[in-house]
CSV table of C-alpha atoms in Angstrom, one decimal:
chain,number,residue,atom,x,y,z
W,1103,MET,CA,-3.9,8.4,19.2
W,1104,MET,CA,-3.7,11.2,22.1
W,1105,THR,CA,-6.5,10.8,24.5
W,1106,GLU,CA,-7.5,14.7,24.3
W,1107,TRP,CA,-7.4,14.5,20.8
W,1108,ARG,CA,-9.6,11.5,20.5
W,1109,ASP,CA,-11.7,13.2,23.1
W,1110,PHE,CA,-12.0,16.5,20.9
W,1111,LEU,CA,-12.8,14.9,18.1
W,1112,ILE,CA,-15.7,12.7,19.8
W,1113,THR,CA,-17.3,16.2,20.7
W,1114,GLN,CA,-16.7,17.0,16.9
W,1115,GLY,CA,-19.2,13.8,15.8
W,1116,ALA,CA,-16.9,11.1,15.5
W,1117,ARG,CA,-17.3,7.7,17.6
W,1118,VAL,CA,-15.3,5.1,18.4
W,1119,ASP,CA,-15.4,1.6,16.5
W,1120,ALA,CA,-15.2,-2.1,17.8
W,1121,HIS,CA,-11.3,-1.7,17.2
W,1122,GLY,CA,-10.8,1.5,19.1
W,1123,HIS,CA,-10.6,3.5,15.6
W,1124,ILE,CA,-12.0,7.1,15.4
W,1125,ALA,CA,-15.0,7.3,12.6
W,1126,PHE,CA,-16.9,9.9,11.6
W,1127,PRO,CA,-20.6,9.6,9.9
W,1128,GLU,CA,-20.6,8.7,6.3
W,1129,PRO,CA,-21.0,12.1,4.4
W,1130,GLN,CA,-24.9,12.4,3.0
W,1131,SER,CA,-23.9,14.4,0.3
W,1132,SER,CA,-21.0,15.4,-1.7
W,1133,SER,CA,-18.7,18.4,-0.6
W,1134,GLU,CA,-16.4,20.6,-1.8
W,1135,CYS,CA,-14.2,20.1,0.8
W,1136,HIS,CA,-13.2,17.5,3.1
W,1137,ILE,CA,-11.3,17.5,6.7
W,1138,PHE,CA,-9.7,14.3,7.8
W,1139,ASP,CA,-8.1,13.1,11.3
W,1140,LEU,CA,-4.6,11.8,10.2
W,1141,SER,CA,-3.8,9.5,13.3
W,1142,GLN,CA,-3.6,6.3,10.9
W,1143,LEU,CA,-0.2,7.4,10.4
W,1144,GLY,CA,2.5,7.4,12.5
W,1145,LEU,CA,5.5,9.8,13.1
W,1146,ILE,CA,9.1,9.5,14.0
W,1147,ALA,CA,11.1,12.2,15.6
W,1148,VAL,CA,14.7,12.0,14.4
W,1149,ASP,CA,17.1,14.4,16.2
W,1150,GLY,CA,20.7,15.2,16.9
W,1151,ALA,CA,24.3,16.3,14.8
W,1152,ASP,CA,24.0,13.1,12.9
W,1153,ALA,CA,20.2,12.9,12.2
W,1154,LYS,CA,20.2,13.3,8.4
W,1155,THR,CA,23.5,11.0,7.8
W,1156,LEU,CA,22.0,8.2,9.7
W,1157,LEU,CA,19.1,8.5,7.1
W,1158,GLN,CA,21.1,9.1,4.1
W,1159,GLY,CA,22.7,5.7,4.8
W,1160,GLN,CA,19.2,4.0,5.0
W,1161,LEU,CA,16.7,5.9,2.9
W,1162,THR,CA,16.6,5.6,-0.7
W,1163,SER,CA,16.0,9.1,-1.3
W,1164,ASP,CA,18.4,11.9,-1.0
W,1165,LEU,CA,18.2,13.6,2.4
W,1166,ARG,CA,20.0,16.7,1.4
W,1167,GLU,CA,16.9,17.7,-0.5
W,1168,ILE,CA,14.9,18.0,2.6
W,1169,SER,CA,14.4,21.6,3.8
W,1170,GLU,CA,11.9,23.4,5.8
W,1171,THR,CA,10.5,24.2,2.6
W,1172,TYR,CA,10.5,20.7,0.9
W,1173,THR,CA,9.6,17.6,1.5
W,1174,GLN,CA,9.6,13.9,0.1
W,1175,ILE,CA,9.0,9.9,-0.1
W,1176,GLY,CA,11.3,7.5,0.7
W,1177,GLY,CA,11.7,4.0,1.2
W,1178,LEU,CA,13.7,1.9,3.7
W,1179,CYS,CA,14.8,-1.4,2.4
W,1180,ASN,CA,16.2,-4.6,4.0
W,1181,GLN,CA,19.9,-5.9,2.4
W,1182,LYS,CA,17.7,-7.2,-0.7
W,1183,GLY,CA,16.3,-4.1,-1.7
W,1184,ARG,CA,12.8,-4.9,-0.6
W,1185,ILE,CA,10.9,-2.0,1.0
W,1186,LEU,CA,10.1,-2.4,4.8
W,1187,ALA,CA,8.2,0.5,4.4
W,1188,LEU,CA,7.7,4.1,2.9
W,1189,LEU,CA,8.0,7.3,4.5
W,1190,ARG,CA,7.0,10.7,4.0
W,1191,ILE,CA,10.1,12.6,5.4
W,1192,PHE,CA,10.2,16.2,5.8
W,1193,GLN,CA,11.9,19.0,8.8
W,1194,LEU,CA,10.8,21.0,11.0
W,1195,GLY,CA,13.6,23.4,12.8
W,1196,ASP,CA,16.2,20.7,13.5
W,1197,THR,CA,14.2,18.0,14.0
W,1198,VAL,CA,13.8,15.3,10.7
W,1199,TYR,CA,10.1,13.4,10.9
W,1200,LEU,CA,9.2,10.3,9.1
W,1201,GLN,CA,5.4,9.8,8.9
W,1202,THR,CA,4.5,6.2,8.0
W,1203,PRO,CA,1.3,4.1,8.6
W,1204,VAL,CA,0.9,3.7,11.9
W,1205,GLU,CA,1.3,-0.4,11.9
W,1206,ARG,CA,4.8,-0.1,10.5
W,1207,LEU,CA,5.8,2.5,12.9
W,1208,ALA,CA,7.4,-0.1,15.6
W,1209,LYS,CA,9.3,-1.7,13.1
W,1210,VAL,CA,11.1,1.2,11.1
W,1211,LEU,CA,12.1,2.4,14.9
W,1212,GLU,CA,13.4,-1.1,15.8
W,1213,ARG,CA,15.4,-1.1,12.1
W,1214,LEU,CA,16.9,2.4,12.5
W,1215,ARG,CA,17.8,2.2,15.8
W,1216,ILE,CA,20.2,-0.9,14.9
W,1217,PHE,CA,22.2,1.7,12.8
W,1218,VAL,CA,22.5,4.1,15.5
W,1219,LEU,CA,25.5,2.7,17.4
W,1220,ARG,CA,27.4,6.0,18.6
W,1221,SER,CA,26.2,8.3,16.2
W,1222,LYS,CA,24.5,11.7,17.7
W,1223,VAL,CA,21.0,10.5,17.2
W,1224,SER,CA,17.8,10.3,19.0
W,1225,LEU,CA,14.9,8.3,17.4
W,1226,GLU,CA,11.1,8.7,19.3
W,1227,ASP,CA,7.9,8.1,18.3
W,1228,ALA,CA,6.3,11.7,18.1
W,1229,SER,CA,2.6,10.2,16.8
W,1230,ASP,CA,1.3,12.1,20.0
W,1231,THR,CA,3.5,15.2,19.7
W,1232,LEU,CA,2.1,17.0,16.3
W,1233,ILE,CA,-1.1,16.3,15.5
W,1234,ARG,CA,-1.8,15.4,11.7
W,1235,ILE,CA,-5.4,16.5,9.7
W,1236,GLY,CA,-5.8,16.3,6.1
W,1237,LEU,CA,-7.7,18.8,4.4
W,1238,ALA,CA,-8.8,18.2,0.3
W,1239,GLY,CA,-11.1,19.7,-2.1
W,1240,ASP,CA,-11.6,22.8,-4.9
W,1241,ARG,CA,-12.0,25.3,-1.6
W,1242,ALA,CA,-9.2,23.7,0.4
W,1243,PRO,CA,-6.7,26.7,-0.3
W,1244,ASP,CA,-9.3,29.3,0.3
W,1245,LEU,CA,-10.4,27.6,3.6
W,1246,LEU,CA,-6.8,27.8,4.6
W,1247,ALA,CA,-6.0,31.4,3.5
W,1248,ASP,CA,-8.8,32.3,5.7
W,1249,GLN,CA,-7.3,30.7,8.4
W,1250,GLY,CA,-3.8,32.8,8.0
W,1251,LEU,CA,-1.9,29.8,6.5
W,1252,THR,CA,-0.3,30.4,3.2
W,1253,PRO,CA,-1.2,27.1,1.3
W,1254,PRO,CA,2.0,26.0,-1.0
W,1255,GLU,CA,1.2,26.1,-4.7
W,1256,GLN,CA,3.3,23.2,-5.7
W,1257,ASP,CA,3.2,19.4,-4.3
W,1258,ASN,CA,5.7,18.6,-1.9
W,1259,VAL,CA,6.2,21.9,-0.7
W,1260,LEU,CA,5.8,22.5,3.2
W,1261,SER,CA,5.3,26.2,4.7
W,1262,VAL,CA,5.3,27.1,8.2
W,1263,HIS,CA,2.7,29.8,10.0
W,1264,GLY,CA,4.0,29.9,13.9
W,1265,ASP,CA,3.2,26.5,15.6
W,1266,LEU,CA,1.5,24.7,12.2
W,1267,ALA,CA,3.1,23.4,9.0
W,1268,VAL,CA,1.0,23.2,5.9
W,1269,MET,CA,2.4,20.4,3.4
W,1270,ARG,CA,1.3,20.2,-0.4
W,1271,LEU,CA,0.3,16.7,-1.1
W,1272,SER,CA,0.0,15.2,-5.0
W,1273,ALA,CA,-4.3,14.3,-5.4
W,1274,PRO,CA,-6.6,15.0,-8.1
W,1275,VAL,CA,-8.0,18.0,-6.1
W,1276,PRO,CA,-5.7,20.9,-4.0
W,1277,ARG,CA,-5.0,18.2,-0.8
W,1278,PHE,CA,-3.0,19.5,2.1
W,1279,GLU,CA,-1.9,18.0,5.1
W,1280,ILE,CA,-1.4,20.4,8.5
W,1281,LEU,CA,0.6,19.6,11.6
W,1282,GLY,CA,0.7,21.2,14.7
W,1283,PRO,CA,0.4,21.1,18.9
W,1284,LEU,CA,-2.9,20.1,20.5
W,1285,ALA,CA,-4.5,23.4,21.2
W,1286,ALA,CA,-4.2,24.9,17.7
W,1287,MET,CA,-4.7,22.0,16.4
W,1288,THR,CA,-8.2,21.6,17.9
W,1289,ALA,CA,-8.6,25.4,17.3
W,1290,LEU,CA,-8.1,25.0,13.1
W,1291,TRP,CA,-10.5,21.9,13.2
W,1292,THR,CA,-13.1,23.7,14.7
W,1293,ALA,CA,-12.6,26.7,12.3
W,1294,LEU,CA,-12.3,24.5,9.0
W,1295,SER,CA,-15.1,22.4,9.6
W,1296,ARG,CA,-17.6,24.8,9.5
W,1297,ASP,CA,-16.9,24.4,6.0
W,1298,ALA,CA,-15.1,20.8,5.6
W,1299,THR,CA,-17.3,18.2,6.0
W,1300,PRO,CA,-15.1,15.5,8.3
W,1301,ALA,CA,-14.0,12.2,6.5
W,1302,ASN,CA,-12.9,9.0,7.3
W,1303,PRO,CA,-8.9,7.4,6.6
W,1304,PRO,CA,-10.3,5.5,3.5
W,1305,GLY,CA,-10.8,8.8,1.5
W,1306,TRP,CA,-7.6,9.6,2.3
W,1307,THR,CA,-6.0,6.3,1.0
W,1308,LEU,CA,-8.1,6.8,-2.2
W,1309,LEU,CA,-6.3,10.2,-2.9
W,1310,ASP,CA,-3.2,8.6,-2.2
W,1311,ILE,CA,-4.2,5.9,-4.7
W,1312,GLN,CA,-6.0,8.2,-7.2
W,1313,ALA,CA,-2.1,10.3,-7.1
W,1314,GLY,CA,-0.1,7.0,-7.9
W,1315,LEU,CA,1.6,7.3,-4.2
W,1316,PRO,CA,2.0,3.9,-2.8
W,1317,ASN,CA,1.8,3.1,1.1
W,1318,VAL,CA,3.6,-0.1,2.5
W,1319,TYR,CA,1.7,-2.2,5.3
W,1320,ASP,CA,2.6,-5.4,7.2
W,1321,ALA,CA,1.0,-7.4,4.8
W,1322,THR,CA,3.2,-6.1,2.1
W,1323,ALA,CA,6.8,-5.5,3.8
W,1324,GLU,CA,9.4,-6.9,1.8
W,1325,ALA,CA,7.3,-7.4,-1.2
W,1326,PHE,CA,8.3,-5.0,-3.5
W,1327,ILE,CA,11.5,-3.4,-4.7
W,1328,PRO,CA,11.2,0.3,-5.3
W,1329,GLN,CA,10.9,0.5,-8.7
W,1330,MET,CA,7.8,-1.9,-8.7
W,1331,THR,CA,6.0,0.4,-6.7
W,1332,ASN,CA,7.3,3.4,-8.7
W,1333,LEU,CA,9.2,5.2,-6.4
W,1334,HIS,CA,11.7,6.3,-8.8
W,1335,LEU,CA,9.0,7.9,-10.8
W,1336,ILE,CA,7.5,10.0,-7.6
W,1337,HIS,CA,11.2,11.3,-6.8
W,1338,GLY,CA,11.7,8.9,-3.7
W,1339,VAL,CA,14.7,7.2,-5.1
W,1340,SER,CA,18.0,9.0,-5.2
W,1341,PHE,CA,20.7,7.0,-8.1
W,1342,HIS,CA,23.3,9.2,-7.4
W,1343,LYS,CA,23.9,9.8,-3.3
W,1344,GLY,CA,26.1,7.0,-2.6
W,1345,CYS,CA,25.6,3.6,-0.5
W,1346,TYR,CA,22.5,2.8,1.7
W,1347,THR,CA,21.0,-0.4,2.7
W,1348,GLY,CA,19.6,-2.5,-0.3
W,1349,GLN,CA,21.4,0.2,-2.7
W,1350,GLU,CA,23.2,-2.6,-5.1
W,1351,VAL,CA,19.8,-4.2,-5.6
W,1352,VAL,CA,17.9,-1.2,-6.5
W,1353,ALA,CA,20.8,0.4,-8.9
W,1354,ARG,CA,21.5,-3.1,-10.7
W,1355,MET,CA,17.4,-3.2,-11.6
W,1356,GLN,CA,18.2,0.4,-12.7
W,1357,PHE,CA,21.1,0.1,-14.7
W,1358,LEU,CA,21.7,-3.4,-15.6
W,1359,GLY,CA,18.4,-5.4,-15.3
W,1360,LYS,CA,14.6,-5.3,-16.8
W,1361,LEU,CA,11.9,-4.1,-14.7
W,1362,LYS,CA,9.3,-6.9,-15.1
W,1363,ARG,CA,6.4,-5.4,-12.9
W,1364,ARG,CA,5.6,-1.8,-12.1
W,1365,MET,CA,2.6,-0.3,-10.3
W,1366,TYR,CA,-0.9,0.7,-11.9
W,1367,LEU,CA,-4.2,2.0,-11.2
W,1368,ALA,CA,-7.2,-0.3,-11.2
W,1369,GLU,CA,-10.7,-0.7,-10.2
W,1370,VAL,CA,-12.6,-3.5,-9.6
W,1371,ASP,CA,-16.1,-4.9,-8.4
W,1372,ALA,CA,-16.0,-6.5,-4.8
W,1373,ASP,CA,-19.3,-7.2,-3.6
W,1374,ILE,CA,-18.6,-9.9,-0.9
W,1375,VAL,CA,-15.0,-9.2,0.2
W,1376,ALA,CA,-13.3,-6.1,0.5
W,1377,PRO,CA,-9.7,-6.1,-1.6
W,1378,GLN,CA,-6.9,-5.7,0.8
W,1379,PRO,CA,-3.3,-5.0,0.5
W,1380,GLY,CA,-1.3,-8.5,0.0
W,1381,ASP,CA,-4.1,-9.8,-2.1
W,1382,GLU,CA,-3.0,-11.5,-4.8
W,1383,LEU,CA,-3.5,-10.8,-9.0
W,1384,PHE,CA,-3.7,-14.0,-11.5
W,1385,THR,CA,-3.9,-13.6,-15.0
W,1386,SER,CA,-3.7,-16.6,-17.9
W,1387,GLN,CA,-1.0,-14.4,-19.6
W,1388,SER,CA,1.6,-14.9,-16.8
W,1389,THR,CA,4.9,-15.9,-17.4
W,1390,SER,CA,5.5,-16.9,-13.7
W,1391,GLN,CA,4.6,-20.1,-11.8
W,1392,GLN,CA,3.7,-17.6,-9.2
W,1393,ALA,CA,0.9,-14.8,-8.8
W,1394,SER,CA,1.2,-12.5,-11.4
W,1395,GLY,CA,0.3,-9.4,-9.2
W,1396,ARG,CA,-0.2,-7.9,-5.9
W,1397,VAL,CA,-2.5,-5.3,-4.4
W,1398,VAL,CA,-0.6,-2.4,-2.9
W,1399,ASP,CA,-3.3,0.0,-1.2
W,1400,ALA,CA,-7.3,-0.4,-1.8
W,1401,ALA,CA,-10.0,2.2,-1.1
W,1402,PRO,CA,-13.9,1.9,-1.4
W,1403,LEU,CA,-15.6,4.3,-4.2
W,1404,PRO,CA,-18.7,6.0,-4.1
W,1405,ASP,CA,-20.4,3.6,-6.7
W,1406,GLY,CA,-19.6,0.7,-4.6
W,1407,ARG,CA,-16.7,-0.3,-6.8
W,1408,TYR,CA,-12.8,-0.2,-5.2
W,1409,ALA,CA,-9.9,1.5,-6.5
W,1410,LEU,CA,-6.5,-0.2,-6.0
W,1411,LEU,CA,-3.2,0.2,-6.5
W,1412,VAL,CA,-1.3,-3.0,-7.9
W,1413,VAL,CA,1.9,-4.2,-9.0
W,1414,ALA,CA,1.5,-6.3,-11.7
W,1415,GLU,CA,3.3,-8.0,-14.6
W,1416,ILE,CA,4.3,-5.5,-17.2
W,1417,ALA,CA,4.0,-8.3,-20.0
W,1418,ALA,CA,0.9,-9.6,-19.4
W,1419,VAL,CA,-1.0,-6.3,-19.0
W,1420,ASP,CA,-1.4,-5.6,-22.7
W,1421,GLY,CA,-2.7,-9.2,-23.7
W,1422,GLY,CA,-4.3,-10.3,-20.4
W,1423,GLU,CA,-7.1,-10.3,-18.2
W,1424,PHE,CA,-6.0,-9.6,-14.7
W,1425,ARG,CA,-8.5,-11.2,-12.0
W,1426,LEU,CA,-8.1,-10.3,-7.6
W,1427,GLY,CA,-7.6,-13.9,-6.7
W,1428,GLU,CA,-7.7,-16.9,-9.4
W,1429,HIS,CA,-11.4,-16.4,-9.4
W,1430,GLY,CA,-11.9,-13.5,-8.5
W,1431,PRO,CA,-13.5,-10.0,-10.5
W,1432,ALA,CA,-11.7,-8.8,-13.2
W,1433,LEU,CA,-9.4,-5.6,-12.8
W,1434,SER,CA,-9.2,-2.4,-15.1
W,1435,LEU,CA,-5.8,-1.7,-15.1
W,1436,ARG,CA,-4.2,2.0,-16.2
W,1437,GLU,CA,-1.0,4.3,-15.5
W,1438,PRO,CA,-0.7,6.3,-13.2
W,1439,PRO,CA,-1.1,10.0,-13.6
W,1440,TYR,CA,2.4,10.6,-13.9
W,1441,GLY,CA,2.6,8.1,-16.7
W,1442,PHE,CA,5.6,5.5,-17.3
W,1443,PRO,CA,8.8,6.9,-19.0
W,1444,ALA,CA,9.2,5.7,-22.9
W,1445,ALA,CA,11.9,3.2,-21.9
W,1446,GLU,CA,9.6,1.6,-19.7
W,1447,VAL,CA,7.2,0.9,-22.1
């Protein structure tokens, strides 16, 4: 995190926890709008005449659809079609940006640089170049409009206003990510925080979970193929763009195979140990000798329960009870808000 941005947030009531992370006091009451520091997300800038060509050959999504008004999610896979990282992809000017949890940033940079060779491409950590904040809640569109920022009306749409860019993201409430240089973002945070309550990263993760948007962390890298995380249902996989690393496996699953695991929303009581990405699920109805599922993401709910995204065996969902760990608490599973195609049910 940029030192100047960290120092500014401390003046706004944040503290630095034992791990060096910024944290705000938990809100004492509900709020119609929350503002988030998004420094838990790393940012990679991809520049050069061959930037999109390089990314087109490595990511699951179609980079030809990316523009200064449209963003998308894409996966970076290994040769076996297993996801190394999930990325929010967007363009500002001539630069393509890749956003991913900060713990995966170095691995993504290392992986992509292998394929640069003689291409006219540069890849740099831009996490301290553009500050990222989030705004979510029913009043979010009005608060942005009050600052002269026209909020996009559709998910994945990007609008640019001078030094600031605004993306609308899926969530149960209006949700936006705003990016810009330090001076502009400190001024914007100061203005928005008069009506929006500061909140912490788990609250932003909860909105991802409720929208059915997966993340990949160190604990789950190479654990899933794209279809297991519903990436093909949120426009994160193109089956017509041509070859990319892992494409053969992903295409074979789509056209010749049968999907045996997919991602669900879940809730669980976890009074002792908080669930974590990578935790295993078990059920007596499993058709496998291995764990019958795995946690993709987790975030606390206000009532003391946890919201989860989990990848689970499809065949066991209707007939069996899933548990977090072999003898842990039971999970309640349901479809994500975008549902499943009839062909996959």
